[in-house]
PDB file of C-alpha atoms in Angstrom:
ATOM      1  CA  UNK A   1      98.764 112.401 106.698  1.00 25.00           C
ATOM      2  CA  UNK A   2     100.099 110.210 109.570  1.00 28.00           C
ATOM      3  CA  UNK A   3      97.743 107.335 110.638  1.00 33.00           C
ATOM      4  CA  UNK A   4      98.194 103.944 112.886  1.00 31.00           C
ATOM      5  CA  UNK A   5      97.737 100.749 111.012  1.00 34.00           C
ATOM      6  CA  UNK A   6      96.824  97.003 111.347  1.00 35.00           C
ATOM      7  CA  UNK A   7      94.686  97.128 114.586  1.00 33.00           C
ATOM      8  CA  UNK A   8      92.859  93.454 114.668  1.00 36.00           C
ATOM      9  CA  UNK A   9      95.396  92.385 112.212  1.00 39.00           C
ATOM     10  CA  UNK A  10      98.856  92.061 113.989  1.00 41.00           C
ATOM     11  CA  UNK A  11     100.641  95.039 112.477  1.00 45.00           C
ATOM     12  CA  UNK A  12     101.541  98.057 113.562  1.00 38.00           C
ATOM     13  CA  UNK A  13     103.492 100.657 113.179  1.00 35.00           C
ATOM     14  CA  UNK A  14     103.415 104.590 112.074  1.00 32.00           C
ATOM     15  CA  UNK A  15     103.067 105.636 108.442  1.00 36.00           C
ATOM     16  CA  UNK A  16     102.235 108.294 105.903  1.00 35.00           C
ATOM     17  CA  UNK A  17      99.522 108.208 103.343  1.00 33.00           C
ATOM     18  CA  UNK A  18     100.697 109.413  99.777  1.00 35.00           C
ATOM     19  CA  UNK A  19      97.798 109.300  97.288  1.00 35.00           C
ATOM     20  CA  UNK A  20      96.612 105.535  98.181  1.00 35.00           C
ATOM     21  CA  UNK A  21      99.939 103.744  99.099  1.00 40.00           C
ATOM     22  CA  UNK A  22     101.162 103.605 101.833  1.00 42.00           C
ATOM     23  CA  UNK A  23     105.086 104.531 102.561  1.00 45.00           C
ATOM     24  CA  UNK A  24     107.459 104.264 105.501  1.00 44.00           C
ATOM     25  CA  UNK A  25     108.355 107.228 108.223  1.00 38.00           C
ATOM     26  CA  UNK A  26     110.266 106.578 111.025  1.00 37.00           C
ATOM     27  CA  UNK A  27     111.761 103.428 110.274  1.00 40.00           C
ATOM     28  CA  UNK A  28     115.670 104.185 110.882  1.00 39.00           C
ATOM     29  CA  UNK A  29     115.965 105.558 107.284  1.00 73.00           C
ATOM     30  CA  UNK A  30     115.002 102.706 105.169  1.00 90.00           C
ATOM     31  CA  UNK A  31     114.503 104.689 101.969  1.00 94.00           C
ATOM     32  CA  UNK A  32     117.760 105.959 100.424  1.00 95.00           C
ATOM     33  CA  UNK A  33     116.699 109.281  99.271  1.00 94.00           C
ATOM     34  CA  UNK A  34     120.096 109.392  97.141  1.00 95.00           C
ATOM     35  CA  UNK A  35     118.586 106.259  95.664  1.00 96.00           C
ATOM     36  CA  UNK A  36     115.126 107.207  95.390  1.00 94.00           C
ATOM     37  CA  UNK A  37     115.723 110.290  93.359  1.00 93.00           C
ATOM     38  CA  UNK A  38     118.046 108.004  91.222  1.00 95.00           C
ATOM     39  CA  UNK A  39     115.423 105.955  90.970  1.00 95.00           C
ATOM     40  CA  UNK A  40     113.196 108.609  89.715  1.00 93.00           C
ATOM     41  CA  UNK A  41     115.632 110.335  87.489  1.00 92.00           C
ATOM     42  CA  UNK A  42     115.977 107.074  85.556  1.00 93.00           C
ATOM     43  CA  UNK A  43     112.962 104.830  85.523  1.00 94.00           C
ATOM     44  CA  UNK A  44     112.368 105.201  81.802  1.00 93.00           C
ATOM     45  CA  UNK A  45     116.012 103.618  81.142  1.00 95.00           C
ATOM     46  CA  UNK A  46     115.929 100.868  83.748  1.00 96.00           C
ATOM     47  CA  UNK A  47     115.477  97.391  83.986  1.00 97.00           C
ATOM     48  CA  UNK A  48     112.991  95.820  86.901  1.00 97.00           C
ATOM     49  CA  UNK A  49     113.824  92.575  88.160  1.00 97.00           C
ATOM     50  CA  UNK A  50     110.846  90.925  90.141  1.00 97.00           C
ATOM     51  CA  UNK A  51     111.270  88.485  92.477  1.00 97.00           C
ATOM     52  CA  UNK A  52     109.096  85.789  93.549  1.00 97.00           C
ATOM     53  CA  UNK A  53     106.739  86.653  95.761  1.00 96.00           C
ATOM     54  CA  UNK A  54     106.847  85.245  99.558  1.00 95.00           C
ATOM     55  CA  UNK A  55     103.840  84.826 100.905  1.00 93.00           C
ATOM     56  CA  UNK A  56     104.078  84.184 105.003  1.00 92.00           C
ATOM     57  CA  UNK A  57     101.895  82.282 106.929  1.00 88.00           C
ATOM     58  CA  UNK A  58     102.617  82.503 110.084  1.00 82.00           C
ATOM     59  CA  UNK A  59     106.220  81.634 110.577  1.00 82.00           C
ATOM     60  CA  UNK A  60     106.031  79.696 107.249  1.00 89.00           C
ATOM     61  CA  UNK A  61     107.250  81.514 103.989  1.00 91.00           C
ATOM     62  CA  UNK A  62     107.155  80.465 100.744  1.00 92.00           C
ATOM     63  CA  UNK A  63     108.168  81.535  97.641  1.00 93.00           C
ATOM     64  CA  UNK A  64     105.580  81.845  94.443  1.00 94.00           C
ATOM     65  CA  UNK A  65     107.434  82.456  91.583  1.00 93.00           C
ATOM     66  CA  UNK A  66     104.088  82.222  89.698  1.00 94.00           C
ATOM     67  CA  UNK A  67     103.359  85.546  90.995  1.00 93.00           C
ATOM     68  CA  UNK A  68     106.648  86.888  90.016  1.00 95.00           C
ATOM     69  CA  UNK A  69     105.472  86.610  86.104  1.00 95.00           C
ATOM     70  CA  UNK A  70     101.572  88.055  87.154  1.00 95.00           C
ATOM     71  CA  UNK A  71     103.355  90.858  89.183  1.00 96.00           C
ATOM     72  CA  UNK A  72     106.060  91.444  86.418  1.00 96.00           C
ATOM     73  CA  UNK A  73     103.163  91.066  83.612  1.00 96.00           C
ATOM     74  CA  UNK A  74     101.324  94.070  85.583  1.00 95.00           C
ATOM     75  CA  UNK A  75     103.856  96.249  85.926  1.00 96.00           C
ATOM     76  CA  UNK A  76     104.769  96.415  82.185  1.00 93.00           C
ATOM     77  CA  UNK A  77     103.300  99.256  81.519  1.00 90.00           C
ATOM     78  CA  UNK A  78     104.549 101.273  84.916  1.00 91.00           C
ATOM     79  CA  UNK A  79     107.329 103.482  83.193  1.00 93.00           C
ATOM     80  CA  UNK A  80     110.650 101.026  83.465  1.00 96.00           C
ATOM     81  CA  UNK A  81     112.028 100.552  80.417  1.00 95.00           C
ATOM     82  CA  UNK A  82     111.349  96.666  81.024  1.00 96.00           C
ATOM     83  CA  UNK A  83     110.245  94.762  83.333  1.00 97.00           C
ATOM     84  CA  UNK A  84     111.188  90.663  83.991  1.00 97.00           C
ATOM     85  CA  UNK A  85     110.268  87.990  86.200  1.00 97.00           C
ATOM     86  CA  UNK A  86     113.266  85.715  87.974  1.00 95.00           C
ATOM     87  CA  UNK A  87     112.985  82.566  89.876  1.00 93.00           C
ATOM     88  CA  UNK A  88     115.997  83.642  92.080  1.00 91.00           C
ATOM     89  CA  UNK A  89     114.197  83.973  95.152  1.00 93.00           C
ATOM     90  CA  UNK A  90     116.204  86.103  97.967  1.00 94.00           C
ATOM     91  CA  UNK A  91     117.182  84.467 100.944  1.00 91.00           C
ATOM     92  CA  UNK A  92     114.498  86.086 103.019  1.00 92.00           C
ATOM     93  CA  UNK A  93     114.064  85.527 107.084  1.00 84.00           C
ATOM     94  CA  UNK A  94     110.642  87.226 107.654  1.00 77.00           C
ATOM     95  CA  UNK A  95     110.118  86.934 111.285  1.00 75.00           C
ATOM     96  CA  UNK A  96     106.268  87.869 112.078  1.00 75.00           C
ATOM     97  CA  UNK A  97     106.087  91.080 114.137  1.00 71.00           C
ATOM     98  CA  UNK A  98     103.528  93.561 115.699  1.00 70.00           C
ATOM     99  CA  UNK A  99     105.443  96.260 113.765  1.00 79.00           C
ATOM    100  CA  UNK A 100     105.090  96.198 110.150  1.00 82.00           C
ATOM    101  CA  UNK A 101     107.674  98.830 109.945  1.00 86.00           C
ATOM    102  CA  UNK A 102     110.493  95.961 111.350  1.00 87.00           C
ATOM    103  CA  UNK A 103     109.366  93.518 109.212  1.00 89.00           C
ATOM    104  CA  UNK A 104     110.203  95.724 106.533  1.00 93.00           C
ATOM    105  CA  UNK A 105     113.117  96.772 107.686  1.00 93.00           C
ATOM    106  CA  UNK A 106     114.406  93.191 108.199  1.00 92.00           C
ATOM    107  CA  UNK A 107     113.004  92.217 104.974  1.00 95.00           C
ATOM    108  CA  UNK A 108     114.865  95.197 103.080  1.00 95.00           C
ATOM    109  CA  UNK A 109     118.293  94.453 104.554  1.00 94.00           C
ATOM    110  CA  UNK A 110     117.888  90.595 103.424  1.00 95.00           C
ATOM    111  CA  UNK A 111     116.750  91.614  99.640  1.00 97.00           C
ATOM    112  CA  UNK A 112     119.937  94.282  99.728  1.00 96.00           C
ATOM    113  CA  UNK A 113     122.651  91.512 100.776  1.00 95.00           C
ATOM    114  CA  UNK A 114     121.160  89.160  98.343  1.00 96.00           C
ATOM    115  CA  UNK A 115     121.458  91.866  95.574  1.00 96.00           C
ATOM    116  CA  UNK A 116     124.777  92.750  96.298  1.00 95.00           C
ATOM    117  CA  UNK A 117     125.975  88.927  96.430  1.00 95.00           C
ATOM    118  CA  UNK A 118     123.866  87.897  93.392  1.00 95.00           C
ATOM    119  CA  UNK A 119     123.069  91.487  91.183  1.00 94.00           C
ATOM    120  CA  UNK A 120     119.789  91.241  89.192  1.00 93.00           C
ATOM    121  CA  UNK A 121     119.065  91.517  85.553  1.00 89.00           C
ATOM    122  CA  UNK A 122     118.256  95.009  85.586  1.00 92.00           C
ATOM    123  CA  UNK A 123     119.056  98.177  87.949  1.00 97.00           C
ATOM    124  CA  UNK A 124     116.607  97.589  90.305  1.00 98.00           C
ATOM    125  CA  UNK A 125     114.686  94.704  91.672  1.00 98.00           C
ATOM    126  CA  UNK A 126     111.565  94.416  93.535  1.00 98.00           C
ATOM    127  CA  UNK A 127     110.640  91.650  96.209  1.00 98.00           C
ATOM    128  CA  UNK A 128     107.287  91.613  97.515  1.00 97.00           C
ATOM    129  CA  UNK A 129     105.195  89.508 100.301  1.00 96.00           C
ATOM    130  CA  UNK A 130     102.074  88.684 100.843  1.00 95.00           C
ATOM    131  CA  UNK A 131     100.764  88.364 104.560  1.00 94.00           C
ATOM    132  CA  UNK A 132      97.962  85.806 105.159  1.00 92.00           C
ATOM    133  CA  UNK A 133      96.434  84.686 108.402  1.00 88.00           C
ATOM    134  CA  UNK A 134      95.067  81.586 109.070  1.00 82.00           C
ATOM    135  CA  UNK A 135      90.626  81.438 109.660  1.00 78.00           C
ATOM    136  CA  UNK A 136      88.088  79.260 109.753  1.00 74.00           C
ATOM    137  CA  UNK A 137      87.095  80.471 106.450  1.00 77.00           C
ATOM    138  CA  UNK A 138      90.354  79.495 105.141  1.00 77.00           C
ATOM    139  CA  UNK A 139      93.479  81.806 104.065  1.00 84.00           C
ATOM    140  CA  UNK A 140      92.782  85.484 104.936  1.00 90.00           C
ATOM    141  CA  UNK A 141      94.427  88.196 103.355  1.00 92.00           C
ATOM    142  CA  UNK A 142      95.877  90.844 105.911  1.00 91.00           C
ATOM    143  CA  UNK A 143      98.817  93.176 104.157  1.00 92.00           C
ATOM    144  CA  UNK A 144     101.380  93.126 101.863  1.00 94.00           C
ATOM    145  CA  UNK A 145     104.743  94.497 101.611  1.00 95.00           C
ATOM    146  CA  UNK A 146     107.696  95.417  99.160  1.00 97.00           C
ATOM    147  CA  UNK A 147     110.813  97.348  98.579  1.00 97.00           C
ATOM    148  CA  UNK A 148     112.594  97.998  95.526  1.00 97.00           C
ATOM    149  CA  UNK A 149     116.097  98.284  95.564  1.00 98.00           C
ATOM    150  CA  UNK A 150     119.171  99.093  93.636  1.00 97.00           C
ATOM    151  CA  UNK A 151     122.260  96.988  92.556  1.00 95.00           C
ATOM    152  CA  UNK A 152     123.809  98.286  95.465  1.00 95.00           C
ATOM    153  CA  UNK A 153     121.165  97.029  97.977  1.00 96.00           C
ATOM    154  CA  UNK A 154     120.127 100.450  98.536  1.00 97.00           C
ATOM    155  CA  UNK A 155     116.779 100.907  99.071  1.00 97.00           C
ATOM    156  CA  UNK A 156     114.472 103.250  96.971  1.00 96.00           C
ATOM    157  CA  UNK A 157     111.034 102.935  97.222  1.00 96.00           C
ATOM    158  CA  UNK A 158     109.269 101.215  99.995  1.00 95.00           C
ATOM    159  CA  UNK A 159     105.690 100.501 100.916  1.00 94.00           C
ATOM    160  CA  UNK A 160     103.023  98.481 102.991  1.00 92.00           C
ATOM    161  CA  UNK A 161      99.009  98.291 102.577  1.00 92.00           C
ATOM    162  CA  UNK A 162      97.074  96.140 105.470  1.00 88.00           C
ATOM    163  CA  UNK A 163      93.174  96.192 106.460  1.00 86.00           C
ATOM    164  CA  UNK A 164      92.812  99.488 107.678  1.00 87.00           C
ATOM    165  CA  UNK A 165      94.243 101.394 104.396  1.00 89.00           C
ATOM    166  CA  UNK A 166      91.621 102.767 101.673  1.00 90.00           C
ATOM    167  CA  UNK A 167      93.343 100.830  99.156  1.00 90.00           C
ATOM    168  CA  UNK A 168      93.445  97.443 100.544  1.00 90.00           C
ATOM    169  CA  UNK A 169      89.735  97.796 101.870  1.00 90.00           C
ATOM    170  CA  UNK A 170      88.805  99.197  98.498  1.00 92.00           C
ATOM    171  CA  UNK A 171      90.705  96.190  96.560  1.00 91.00           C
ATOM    172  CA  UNK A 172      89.329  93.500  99.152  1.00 88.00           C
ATOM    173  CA  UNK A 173      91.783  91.147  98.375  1.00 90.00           C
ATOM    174  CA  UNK A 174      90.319  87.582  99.201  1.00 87.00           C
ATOM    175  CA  UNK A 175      93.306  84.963  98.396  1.00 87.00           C
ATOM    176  CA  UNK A 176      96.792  85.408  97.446  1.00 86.00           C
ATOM    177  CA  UNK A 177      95.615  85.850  93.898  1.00 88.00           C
ATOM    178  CA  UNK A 178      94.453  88.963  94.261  1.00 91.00           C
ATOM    179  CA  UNK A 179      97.194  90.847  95.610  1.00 94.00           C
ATOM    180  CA  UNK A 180      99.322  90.978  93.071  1.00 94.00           C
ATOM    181  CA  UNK A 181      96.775  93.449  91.112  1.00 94.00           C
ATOM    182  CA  UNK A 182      96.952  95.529  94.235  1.00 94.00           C
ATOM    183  CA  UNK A 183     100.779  95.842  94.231  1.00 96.00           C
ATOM    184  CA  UNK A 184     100.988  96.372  91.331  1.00 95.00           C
ATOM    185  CA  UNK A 185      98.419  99.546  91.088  1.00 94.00           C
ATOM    186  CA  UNK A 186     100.307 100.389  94.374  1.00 94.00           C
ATOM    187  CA  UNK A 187     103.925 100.202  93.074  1.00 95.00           C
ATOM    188  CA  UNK A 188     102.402 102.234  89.504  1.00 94.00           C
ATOM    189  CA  UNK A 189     100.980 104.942  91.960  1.00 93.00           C
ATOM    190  CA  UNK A 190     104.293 105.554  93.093  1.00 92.00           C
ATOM    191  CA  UNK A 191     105.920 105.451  89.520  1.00 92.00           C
ATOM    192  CA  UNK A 192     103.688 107.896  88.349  1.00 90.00           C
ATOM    193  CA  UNK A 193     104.575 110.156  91.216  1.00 89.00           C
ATOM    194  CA  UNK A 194     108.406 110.109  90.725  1.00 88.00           C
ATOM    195  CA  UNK A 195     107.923 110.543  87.255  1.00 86.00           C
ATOM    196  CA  UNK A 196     106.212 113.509  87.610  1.00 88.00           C
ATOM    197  CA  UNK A 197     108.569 114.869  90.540  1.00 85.00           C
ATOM    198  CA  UNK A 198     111.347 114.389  87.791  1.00 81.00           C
ATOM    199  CA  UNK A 199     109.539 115.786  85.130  1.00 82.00           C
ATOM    200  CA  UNK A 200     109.463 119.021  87.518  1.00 79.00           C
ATOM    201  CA  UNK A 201     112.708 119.132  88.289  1.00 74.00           C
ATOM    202  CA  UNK A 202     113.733 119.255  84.582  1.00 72.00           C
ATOM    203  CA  UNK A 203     111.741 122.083  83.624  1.00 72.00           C
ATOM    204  CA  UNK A 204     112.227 124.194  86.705  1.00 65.00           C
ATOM    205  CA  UNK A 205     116.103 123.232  85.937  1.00 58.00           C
TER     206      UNK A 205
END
């Protein structure tokens, strides 16, 4: 199901709904599908590195390491093998765009050179962001974002939530506190799926 997100928010770009989370189409190939099914083949033997958190304001971006250890804490259960928390944050240059999609993008290639140059803990790390605009009311929640990616910087799994998916609306995230339950129940959504598609492929092997 293909719908058009972030209208009033900033963001837009083309996407495809699977189950609740959102995942990327069209965006130059930025999931490896070599990677992804490697991914998904050995999840239950791997080792998920979690990187702080950047949360962007604007042109600002910060790291929150903090979140690192809630995220990391939350995704214990997902089906890795283990799961950490590092205060090695990647040398990330978000720059703020209409098109969520090229933020990724952008975002993905960064996390992939830093891997390569500095390789994580485990096989596979995950760096996430949080997207926050600026109100009256104070700090409003608009998306989030986050690849995971192998040693090799390849990336295999992807994904974006922002005000218009059923998710995020459902979740109503109202500080940077409450996002990390979100990606979390996000990234485990996608687990759970790969899992599953591997579990297929070994019985109809």
């Amino acid at each position: 199901m293909a719908k058009r997100t972030g209208r009033g928010a900033g963001l837009a770009t083309l996407v495809v709904l699977v189950g609740a989370t959102v995942v990327l189409a069209g965006c130059g190939g930025l999931v490896s599908s070599d990677a992804r099914r490697q991914l998904e083949t050995n999840i239950a033997k791997s080792t998920l590195t979690v990187y702080p958190v950047g949360v962007l304001r604007g042109s600002d971006l910060v790291p929150a390491p903090d979140d690192a250890v809630r995220v990391a804490e939350q995704l214990a259960a997902s089906g890795f093998a283990k799961v950490v928390a590092s205060a090695d944050a990647p040398n990330v240059r978000t720059i703020w765009r209409r098109d969520q999609a090229s933020m990724l993008e952008q975002v993905a290639g960064d996390v992939g050179r830093h891997v390569k140059a500095h390789p994580p803990q485990g096989e596979y790390a995950l760096y996430a962001q949080y997207l926050l605009r600026a109100s009256e009311r104070g700090d409003e929640v608009i998306g989030l974002q986050w690849v995971i990616v192998d040693r090799s910087g390849r990336v295999a799994n992807a994904g974006m939530l922002d005000e218009k998916d059923s998710a995020f609306i459902a979740a109503r995230p109202k500080d940077k506190s409450a996002c990390g339950p979100l990606l979390a129940s996000s990234i485990k959504r996608d687990i759970g799926g790969m899992m599953a598609r591997a579990a297929g492929r070994r019985v109809g092997g």
